[in-house]
PDB file of C-alpha atoms and ligand atoms in Angstrom:
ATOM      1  CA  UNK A 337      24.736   8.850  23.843  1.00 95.00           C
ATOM      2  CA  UNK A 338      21.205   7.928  22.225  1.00 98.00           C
ATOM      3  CA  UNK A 339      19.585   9.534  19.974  1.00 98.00           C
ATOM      4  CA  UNK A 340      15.612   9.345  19.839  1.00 98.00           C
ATOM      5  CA  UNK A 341      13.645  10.729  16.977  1.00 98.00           C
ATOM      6  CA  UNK A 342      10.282  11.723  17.905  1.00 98.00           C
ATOM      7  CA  UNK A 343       7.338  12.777  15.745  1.00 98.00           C
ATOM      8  CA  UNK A 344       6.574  16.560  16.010  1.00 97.00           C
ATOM      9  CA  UNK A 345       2.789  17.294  16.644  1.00 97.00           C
ATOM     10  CA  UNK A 346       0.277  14.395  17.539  1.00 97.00           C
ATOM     11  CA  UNK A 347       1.845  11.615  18.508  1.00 98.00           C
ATOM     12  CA  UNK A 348       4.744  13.875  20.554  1.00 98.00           C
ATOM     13  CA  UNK A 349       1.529  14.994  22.587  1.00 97.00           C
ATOM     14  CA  UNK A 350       0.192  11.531  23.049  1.00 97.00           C
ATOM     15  CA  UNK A 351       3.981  10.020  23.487  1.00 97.00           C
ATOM     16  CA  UNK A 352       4.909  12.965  26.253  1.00 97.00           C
ATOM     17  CA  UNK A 353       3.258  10.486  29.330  1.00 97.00           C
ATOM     18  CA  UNK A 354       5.030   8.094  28.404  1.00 97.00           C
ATOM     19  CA  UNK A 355       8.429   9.818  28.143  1.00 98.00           C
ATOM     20  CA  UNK A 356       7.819  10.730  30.984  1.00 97.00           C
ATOM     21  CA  UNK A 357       6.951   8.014  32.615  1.00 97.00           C
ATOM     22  CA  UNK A 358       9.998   6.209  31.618  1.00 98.00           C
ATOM     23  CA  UNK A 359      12.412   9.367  32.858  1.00 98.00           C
ATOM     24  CA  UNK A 360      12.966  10.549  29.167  1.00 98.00           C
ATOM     25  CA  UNK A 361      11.398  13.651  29.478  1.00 98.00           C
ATOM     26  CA  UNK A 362      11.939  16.580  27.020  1.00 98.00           C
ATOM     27  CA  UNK A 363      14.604  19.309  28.766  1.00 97.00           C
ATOM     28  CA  UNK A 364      13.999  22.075  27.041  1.00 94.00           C
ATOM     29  CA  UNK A 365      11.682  23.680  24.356  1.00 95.00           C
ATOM     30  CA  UNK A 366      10.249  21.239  21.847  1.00 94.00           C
ATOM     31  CA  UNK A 367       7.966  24.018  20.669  1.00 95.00           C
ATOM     32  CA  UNK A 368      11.424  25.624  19.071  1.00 95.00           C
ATOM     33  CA  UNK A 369      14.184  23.772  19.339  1.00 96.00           C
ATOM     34  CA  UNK A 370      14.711  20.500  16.922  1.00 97.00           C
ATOM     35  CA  UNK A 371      17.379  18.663  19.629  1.00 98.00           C
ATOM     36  CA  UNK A 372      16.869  18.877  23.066  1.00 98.00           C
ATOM     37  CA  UNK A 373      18.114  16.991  26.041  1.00 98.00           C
ATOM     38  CA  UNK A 374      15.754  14.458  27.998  1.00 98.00           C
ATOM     39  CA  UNK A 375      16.234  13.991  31.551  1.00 98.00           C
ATOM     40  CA  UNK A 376      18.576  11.381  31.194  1.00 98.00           C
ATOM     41  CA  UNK A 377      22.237  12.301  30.724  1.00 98.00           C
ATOM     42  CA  UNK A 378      22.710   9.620  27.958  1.00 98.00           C
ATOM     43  CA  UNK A 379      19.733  10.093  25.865  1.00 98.00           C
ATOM     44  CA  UNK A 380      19.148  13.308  23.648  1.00 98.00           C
ATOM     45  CA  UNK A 381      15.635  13.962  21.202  1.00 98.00           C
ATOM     46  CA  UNK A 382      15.110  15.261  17.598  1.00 98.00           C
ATOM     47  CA  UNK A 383      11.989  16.939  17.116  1.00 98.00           C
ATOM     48  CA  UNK A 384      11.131  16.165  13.709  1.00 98.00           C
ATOM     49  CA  UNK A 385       8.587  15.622  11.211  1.00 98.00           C
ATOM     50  CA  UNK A 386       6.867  12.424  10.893  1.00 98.00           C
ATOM     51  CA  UNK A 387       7.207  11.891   7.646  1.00 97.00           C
ATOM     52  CA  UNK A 388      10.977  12.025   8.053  1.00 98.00           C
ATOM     53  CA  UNK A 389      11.197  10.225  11.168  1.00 98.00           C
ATOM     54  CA  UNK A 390      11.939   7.070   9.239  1.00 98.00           C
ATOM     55  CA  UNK A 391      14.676   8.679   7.364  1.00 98.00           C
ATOM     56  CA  UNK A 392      16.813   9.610   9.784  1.00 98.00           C
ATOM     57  CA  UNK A 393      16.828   6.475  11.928  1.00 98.00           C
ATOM     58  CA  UNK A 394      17.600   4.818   8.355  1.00 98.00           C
ATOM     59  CA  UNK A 395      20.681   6.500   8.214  1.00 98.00           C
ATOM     60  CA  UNK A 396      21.767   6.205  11.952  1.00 98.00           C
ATOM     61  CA  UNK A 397      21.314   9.732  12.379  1.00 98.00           C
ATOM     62  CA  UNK A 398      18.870   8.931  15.294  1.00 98.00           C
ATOM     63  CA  UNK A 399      19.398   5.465  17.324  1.00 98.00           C
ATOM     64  CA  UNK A 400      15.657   4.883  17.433  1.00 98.00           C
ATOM     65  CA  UNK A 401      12.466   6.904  16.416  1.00 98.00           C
ATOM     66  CA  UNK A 402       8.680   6.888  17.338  1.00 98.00           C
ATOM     67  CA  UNK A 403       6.259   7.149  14.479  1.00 98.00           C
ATOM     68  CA  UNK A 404       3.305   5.948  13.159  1.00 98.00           C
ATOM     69  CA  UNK A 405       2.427   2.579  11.226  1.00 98.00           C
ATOM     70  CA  UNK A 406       1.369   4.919   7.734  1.00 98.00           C
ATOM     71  CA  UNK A 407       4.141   6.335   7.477  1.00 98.00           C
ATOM     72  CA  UNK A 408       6.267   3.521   7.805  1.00 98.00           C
ATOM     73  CA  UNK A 409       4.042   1.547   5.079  1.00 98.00           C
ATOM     74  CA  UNK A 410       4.542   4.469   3.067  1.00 98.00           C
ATOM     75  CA  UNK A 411       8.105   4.715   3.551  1.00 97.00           C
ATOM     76  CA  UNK A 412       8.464   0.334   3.480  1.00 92.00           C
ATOM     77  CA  UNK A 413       9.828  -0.598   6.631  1.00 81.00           C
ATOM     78  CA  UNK A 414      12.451  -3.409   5.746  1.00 91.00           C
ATOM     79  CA  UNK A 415      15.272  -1.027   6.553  1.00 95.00           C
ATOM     80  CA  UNK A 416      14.115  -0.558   9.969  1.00 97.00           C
ATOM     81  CA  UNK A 417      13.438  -2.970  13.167  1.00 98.00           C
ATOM     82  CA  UNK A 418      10.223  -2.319  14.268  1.00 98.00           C
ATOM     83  CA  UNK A 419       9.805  -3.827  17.898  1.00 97.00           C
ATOM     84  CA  UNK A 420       6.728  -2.315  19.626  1.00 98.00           C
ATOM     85  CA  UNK A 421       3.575  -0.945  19.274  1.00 98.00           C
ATOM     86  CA  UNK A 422       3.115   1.704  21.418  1.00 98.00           C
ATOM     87  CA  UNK A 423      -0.529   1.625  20.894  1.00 97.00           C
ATOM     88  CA  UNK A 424      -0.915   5.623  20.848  1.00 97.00           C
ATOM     89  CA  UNK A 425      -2.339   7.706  17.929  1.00 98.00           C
ATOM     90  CA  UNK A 426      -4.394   5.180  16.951  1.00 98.00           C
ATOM     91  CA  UNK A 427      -6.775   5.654  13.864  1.00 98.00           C
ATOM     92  CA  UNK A 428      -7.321   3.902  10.587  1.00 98.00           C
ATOM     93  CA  UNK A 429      -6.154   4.239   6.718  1.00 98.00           C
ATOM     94  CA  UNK A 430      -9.759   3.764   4.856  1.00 98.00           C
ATOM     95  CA  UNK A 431     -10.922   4.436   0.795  1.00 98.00           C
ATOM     96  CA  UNK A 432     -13.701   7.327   1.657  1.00 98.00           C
ATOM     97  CA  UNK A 433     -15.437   9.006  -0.966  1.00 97.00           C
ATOM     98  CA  UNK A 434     -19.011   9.914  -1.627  1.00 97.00           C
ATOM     99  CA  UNK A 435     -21.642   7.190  -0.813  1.00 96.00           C
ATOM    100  CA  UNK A 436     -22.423   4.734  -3.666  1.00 89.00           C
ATOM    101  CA  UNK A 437     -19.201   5.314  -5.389  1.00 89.00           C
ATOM    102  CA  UNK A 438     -19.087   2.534  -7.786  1.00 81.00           C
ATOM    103  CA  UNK A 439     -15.595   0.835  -9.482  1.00 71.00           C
ATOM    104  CA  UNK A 440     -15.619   2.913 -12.873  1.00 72.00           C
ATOM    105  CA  UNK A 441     -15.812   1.142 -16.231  1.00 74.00           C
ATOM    106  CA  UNK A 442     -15.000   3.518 -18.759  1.00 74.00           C
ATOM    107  CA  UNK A 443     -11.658   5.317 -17.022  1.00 84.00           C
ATOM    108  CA  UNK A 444      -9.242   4.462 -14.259  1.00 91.00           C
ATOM    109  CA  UNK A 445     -10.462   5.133 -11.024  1.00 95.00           C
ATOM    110  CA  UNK A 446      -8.818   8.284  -9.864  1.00 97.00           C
ATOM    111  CA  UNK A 447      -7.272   8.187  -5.870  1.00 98.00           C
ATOM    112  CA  UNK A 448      -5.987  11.662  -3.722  1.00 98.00           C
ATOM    113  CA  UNK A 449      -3.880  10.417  -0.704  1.00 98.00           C
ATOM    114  CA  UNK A 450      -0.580  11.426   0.907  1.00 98.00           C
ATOM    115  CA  UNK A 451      -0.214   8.121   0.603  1.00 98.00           C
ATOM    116  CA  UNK A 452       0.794   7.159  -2.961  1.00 98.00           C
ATOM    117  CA  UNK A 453       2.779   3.917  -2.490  1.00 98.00           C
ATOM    118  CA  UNK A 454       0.453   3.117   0.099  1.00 98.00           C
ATOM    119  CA  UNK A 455      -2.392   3.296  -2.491  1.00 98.00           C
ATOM    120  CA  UNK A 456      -1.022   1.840  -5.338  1.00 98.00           C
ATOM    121  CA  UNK A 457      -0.173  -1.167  -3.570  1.00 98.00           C
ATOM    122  CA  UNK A 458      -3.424  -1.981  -2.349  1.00 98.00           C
ATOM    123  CA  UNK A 459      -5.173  -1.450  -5.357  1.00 96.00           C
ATOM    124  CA  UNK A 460      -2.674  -3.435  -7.257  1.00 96.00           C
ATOM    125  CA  UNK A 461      -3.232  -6.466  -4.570  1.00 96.00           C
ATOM    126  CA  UNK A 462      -6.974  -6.399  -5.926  1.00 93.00           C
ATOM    127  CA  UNK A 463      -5.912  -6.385  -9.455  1.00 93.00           C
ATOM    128  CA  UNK A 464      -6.836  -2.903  -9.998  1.00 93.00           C
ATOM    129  CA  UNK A 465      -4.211  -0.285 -11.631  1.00 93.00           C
ATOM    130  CA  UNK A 466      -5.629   3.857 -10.296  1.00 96.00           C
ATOM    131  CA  UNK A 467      -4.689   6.521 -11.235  1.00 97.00           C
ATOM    132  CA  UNK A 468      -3.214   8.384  -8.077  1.00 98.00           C
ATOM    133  CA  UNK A 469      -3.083  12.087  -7.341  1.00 98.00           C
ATOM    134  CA  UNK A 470      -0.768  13.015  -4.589  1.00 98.00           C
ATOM    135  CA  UNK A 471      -1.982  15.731  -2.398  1.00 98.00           C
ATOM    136  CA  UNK A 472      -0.076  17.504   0.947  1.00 97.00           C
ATOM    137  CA  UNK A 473      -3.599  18.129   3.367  1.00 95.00           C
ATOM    138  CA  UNK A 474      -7.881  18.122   3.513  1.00 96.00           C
ATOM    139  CA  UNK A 475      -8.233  15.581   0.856  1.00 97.00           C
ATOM    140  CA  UNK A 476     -11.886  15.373   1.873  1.00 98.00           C
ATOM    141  CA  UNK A 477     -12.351  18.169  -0.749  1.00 98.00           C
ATOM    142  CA  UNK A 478     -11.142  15.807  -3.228  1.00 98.00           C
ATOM    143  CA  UNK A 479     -14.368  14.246  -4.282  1.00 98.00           C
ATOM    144  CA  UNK A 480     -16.631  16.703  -3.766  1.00 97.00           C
ATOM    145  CA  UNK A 481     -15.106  19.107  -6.563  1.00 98.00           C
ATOM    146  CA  UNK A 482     -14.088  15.905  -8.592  1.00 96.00           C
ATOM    147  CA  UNK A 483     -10.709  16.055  -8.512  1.00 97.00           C
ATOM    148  CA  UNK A 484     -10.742  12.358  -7.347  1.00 97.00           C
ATOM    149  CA  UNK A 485     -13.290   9.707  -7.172  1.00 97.00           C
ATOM    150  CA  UNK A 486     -11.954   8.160  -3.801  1.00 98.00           C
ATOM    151  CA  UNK A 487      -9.026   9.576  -1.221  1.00 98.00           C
ATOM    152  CA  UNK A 488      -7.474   7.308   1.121  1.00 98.00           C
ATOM    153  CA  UNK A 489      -6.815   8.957   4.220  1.00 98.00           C
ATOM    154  CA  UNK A 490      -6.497   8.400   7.971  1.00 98.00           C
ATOM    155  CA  UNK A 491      -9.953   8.526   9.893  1.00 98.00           C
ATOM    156  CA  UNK A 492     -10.267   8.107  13.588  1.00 97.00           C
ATOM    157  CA  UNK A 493     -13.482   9.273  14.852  1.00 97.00           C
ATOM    158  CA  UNK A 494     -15.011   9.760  10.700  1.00 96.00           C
ATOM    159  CA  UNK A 495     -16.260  13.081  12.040  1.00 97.00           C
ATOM    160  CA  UNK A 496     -14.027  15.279   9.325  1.00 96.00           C
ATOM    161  CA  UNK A 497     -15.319  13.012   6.429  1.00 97.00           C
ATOM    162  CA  UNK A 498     -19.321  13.083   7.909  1.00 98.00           C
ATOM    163  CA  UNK A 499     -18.969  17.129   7.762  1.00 98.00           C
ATOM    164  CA  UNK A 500     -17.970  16.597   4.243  1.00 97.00           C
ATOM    165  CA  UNK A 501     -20.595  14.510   2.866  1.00 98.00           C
ATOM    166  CA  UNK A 502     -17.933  11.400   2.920  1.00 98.00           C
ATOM    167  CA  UNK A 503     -18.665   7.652   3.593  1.00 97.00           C
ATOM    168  CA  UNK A 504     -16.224   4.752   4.492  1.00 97.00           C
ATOM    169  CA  UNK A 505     -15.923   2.692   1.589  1.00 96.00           C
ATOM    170  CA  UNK A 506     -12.903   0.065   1.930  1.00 96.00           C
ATOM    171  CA  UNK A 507     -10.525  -0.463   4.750  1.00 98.00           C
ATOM    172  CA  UNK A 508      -6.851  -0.575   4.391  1.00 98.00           C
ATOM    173  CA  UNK A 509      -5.262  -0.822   7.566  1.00 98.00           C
ATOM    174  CA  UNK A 510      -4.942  -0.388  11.052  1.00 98.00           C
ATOM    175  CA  UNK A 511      -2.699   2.333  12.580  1.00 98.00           C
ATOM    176  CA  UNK A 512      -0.719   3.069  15.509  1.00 98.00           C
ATOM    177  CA  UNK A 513       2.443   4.397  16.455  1.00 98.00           C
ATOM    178  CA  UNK A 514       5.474   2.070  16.469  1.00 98.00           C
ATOM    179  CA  UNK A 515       9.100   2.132  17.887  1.00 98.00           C
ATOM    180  CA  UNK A 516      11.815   2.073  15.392  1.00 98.00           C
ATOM    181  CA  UNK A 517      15.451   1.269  15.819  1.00 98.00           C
ATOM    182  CA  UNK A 518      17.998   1.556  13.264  1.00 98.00           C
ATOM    183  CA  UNK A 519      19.753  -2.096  12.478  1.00 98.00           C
ATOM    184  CA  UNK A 520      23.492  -1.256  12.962  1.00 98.00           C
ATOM    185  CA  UNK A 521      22.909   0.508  16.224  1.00 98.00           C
ATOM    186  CA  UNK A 522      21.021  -2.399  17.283  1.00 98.00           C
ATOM    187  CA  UNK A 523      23.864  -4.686  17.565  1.00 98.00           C
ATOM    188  CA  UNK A 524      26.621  -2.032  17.926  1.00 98.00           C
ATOM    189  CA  UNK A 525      24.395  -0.517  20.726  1.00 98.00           C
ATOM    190  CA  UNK A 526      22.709  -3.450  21.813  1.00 98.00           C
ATOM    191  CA  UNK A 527      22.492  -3.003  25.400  1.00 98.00           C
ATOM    192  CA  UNK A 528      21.715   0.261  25.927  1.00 98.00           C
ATOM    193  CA  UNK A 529      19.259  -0.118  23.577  1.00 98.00           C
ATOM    194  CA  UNK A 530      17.606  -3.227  24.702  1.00 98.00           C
ATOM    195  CA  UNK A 531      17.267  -0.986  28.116  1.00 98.00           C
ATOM    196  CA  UNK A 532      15.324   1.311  26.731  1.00 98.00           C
ATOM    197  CA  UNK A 533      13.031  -0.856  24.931  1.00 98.00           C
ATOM    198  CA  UNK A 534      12.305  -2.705  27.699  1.00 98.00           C
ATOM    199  CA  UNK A 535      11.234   0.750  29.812  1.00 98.00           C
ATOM    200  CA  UNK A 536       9.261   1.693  26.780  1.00 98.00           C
ATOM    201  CA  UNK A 537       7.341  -1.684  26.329  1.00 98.00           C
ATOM    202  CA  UNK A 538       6.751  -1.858  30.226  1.00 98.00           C
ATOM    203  CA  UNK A 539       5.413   1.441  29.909  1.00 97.00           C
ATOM    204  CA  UNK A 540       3.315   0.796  27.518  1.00 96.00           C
ATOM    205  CA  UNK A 541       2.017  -2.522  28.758  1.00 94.00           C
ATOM    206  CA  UNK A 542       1.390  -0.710  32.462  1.00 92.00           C
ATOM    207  CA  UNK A 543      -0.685   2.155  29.986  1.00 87.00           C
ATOM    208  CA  UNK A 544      -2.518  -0.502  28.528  1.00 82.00           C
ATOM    209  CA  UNK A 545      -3.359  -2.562  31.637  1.00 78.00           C
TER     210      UNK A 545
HETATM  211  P1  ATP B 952       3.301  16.237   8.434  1.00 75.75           P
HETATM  212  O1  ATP B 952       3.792  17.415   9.225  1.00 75.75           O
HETATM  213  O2  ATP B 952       4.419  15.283   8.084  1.00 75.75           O
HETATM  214  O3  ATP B 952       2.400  16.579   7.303  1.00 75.75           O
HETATM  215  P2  ATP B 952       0.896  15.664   9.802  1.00 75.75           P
HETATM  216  O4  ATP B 952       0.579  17.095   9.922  1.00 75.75           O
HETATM  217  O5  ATP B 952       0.032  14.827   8.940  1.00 75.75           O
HETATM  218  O6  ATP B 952       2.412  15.416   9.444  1.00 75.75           O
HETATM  219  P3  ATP B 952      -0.347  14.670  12.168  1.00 75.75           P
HETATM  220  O7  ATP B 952      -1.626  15.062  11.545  1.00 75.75           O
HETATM  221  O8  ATP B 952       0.048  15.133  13.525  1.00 75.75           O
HETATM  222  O9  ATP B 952       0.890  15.054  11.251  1.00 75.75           O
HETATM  223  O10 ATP B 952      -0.302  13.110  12.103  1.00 75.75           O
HETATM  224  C1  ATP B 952       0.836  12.436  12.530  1.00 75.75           C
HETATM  225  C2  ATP B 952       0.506  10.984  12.727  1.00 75.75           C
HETATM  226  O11 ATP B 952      -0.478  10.839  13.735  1.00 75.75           O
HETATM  227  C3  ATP B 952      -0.026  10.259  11.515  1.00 75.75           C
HETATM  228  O12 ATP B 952       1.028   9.812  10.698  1.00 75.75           O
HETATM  229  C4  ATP B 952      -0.793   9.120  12.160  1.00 75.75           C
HETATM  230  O13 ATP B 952       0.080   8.051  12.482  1.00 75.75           O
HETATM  231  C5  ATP B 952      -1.335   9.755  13.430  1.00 75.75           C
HETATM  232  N1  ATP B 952      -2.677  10.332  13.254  1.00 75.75           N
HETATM  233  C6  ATP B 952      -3.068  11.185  12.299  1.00 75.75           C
HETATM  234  N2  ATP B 952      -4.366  11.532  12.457  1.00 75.75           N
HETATM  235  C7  ATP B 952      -4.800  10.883  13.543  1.00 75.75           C
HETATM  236  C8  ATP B 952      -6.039  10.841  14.238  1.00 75.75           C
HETATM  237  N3  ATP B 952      -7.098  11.521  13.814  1.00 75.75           N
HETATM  238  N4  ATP B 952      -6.106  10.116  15.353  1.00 75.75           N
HETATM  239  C9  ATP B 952      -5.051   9.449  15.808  1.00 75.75           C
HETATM  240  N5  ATP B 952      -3.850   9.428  15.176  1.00 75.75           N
HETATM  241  C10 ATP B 952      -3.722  10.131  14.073  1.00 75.75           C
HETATM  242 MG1   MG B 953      -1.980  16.495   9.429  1.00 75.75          MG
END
């Protein structure tokens, strides 16, 4: 038996062709339950959430997971094998904050995210230390009642950070959602999983033709 975490929300929506596609369907109610069957006898789902996706395929407690690239930076991915882009929820991780925002001389620059490794990474890179505020949801409100100068956030089509006043400043990254197998179940389940990669990166290559 295989386990396969999959993200609750989004990218389950945008991953449910190809499941299906590649006879892995959900049997049963993903709306309620957190395992379920998929059509194939050997393979079973968690419906989780993304932020803990990573975790459990860590710890073996799923074979392999589907989640996306931020929260894998966020997490650091070294414990994890990540062999294909699935190319679905795609958006980007961008600095937004009100237009003109300038570095600041006199205090640390102060950053909202979800994202707080994320964050201080890349500001470290450019030799800048921020001070980072760690919120759960709509950090767009962030800067507009100056609780931050900047967020970083995900943006896909900008239109949430236009309705709030909010400008691109800096981009951070690319984003996508990624396969992710757990390292001892690679090699003690090697060739079931190598099966199943393959159907998922044929899938995805016939999706993307
Ligand atoms: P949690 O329940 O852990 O807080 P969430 O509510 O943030 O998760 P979603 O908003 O569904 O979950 O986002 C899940 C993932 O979907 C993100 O980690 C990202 O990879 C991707 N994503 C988020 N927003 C977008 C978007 N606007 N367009 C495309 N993909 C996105
Ligand atoms: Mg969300």
């Amino acid at each position: 038996m295989l386990t396969l975490a999959l993200s609750k929300g989004r990218i389950l929506e945008e991953t449910l062709p190809t499941l299906q596609a590649i006879g892995l369907q959900p049997a049963g109610d993903i709306d309620r339950l957190l395992r379920v069957p998929s059509r194939h006898p050997e393979v079973q789902h968690l419906i989780i959430r993304p932020t803990d996706v990573p975790t459990y395929v860590e710890y073996g407690a799923a074979d392999f997971g589907i989640v996306g690239k931020d929260i894998l930076m966020e997490h650091g991915s070294g414990s994890l094998y990540e062999p294909l882009d699935l190319g679905i929820a795609q958006c980007r991780l961008m600095v937004a904050g009100l237009p003109g925002t300038k570095p600041l001389r006199h205090r640390r620059l102060r950053v909202a995210t979800k994202y707080p490794e994320i964050t201080r990474r890349y500001f470290a890179q450019q030799g800048k230390q921020v001070e980072i505020i760690k919120l759960y949801g709509s950090m767009e409100l962030a800067p507009l009642v100056e609780l931050a100068d900047v967020i970083v956030d995900l943006v896909a089509t900008g239109k949430t950070l236009k309705a709030n006043g909010l400008v691109v400043l800096e981009h951070i990254a690319d984003v996508s959602s990624r396969l992710v197998v757990n390292k001892a179940a690679m090699k003690t389940k090697h060739a079931a999983l190598r099966y199943w990669l393959d159907r998922f990166r044929e899938a995805t290559e016939t999706a993307h033709a």
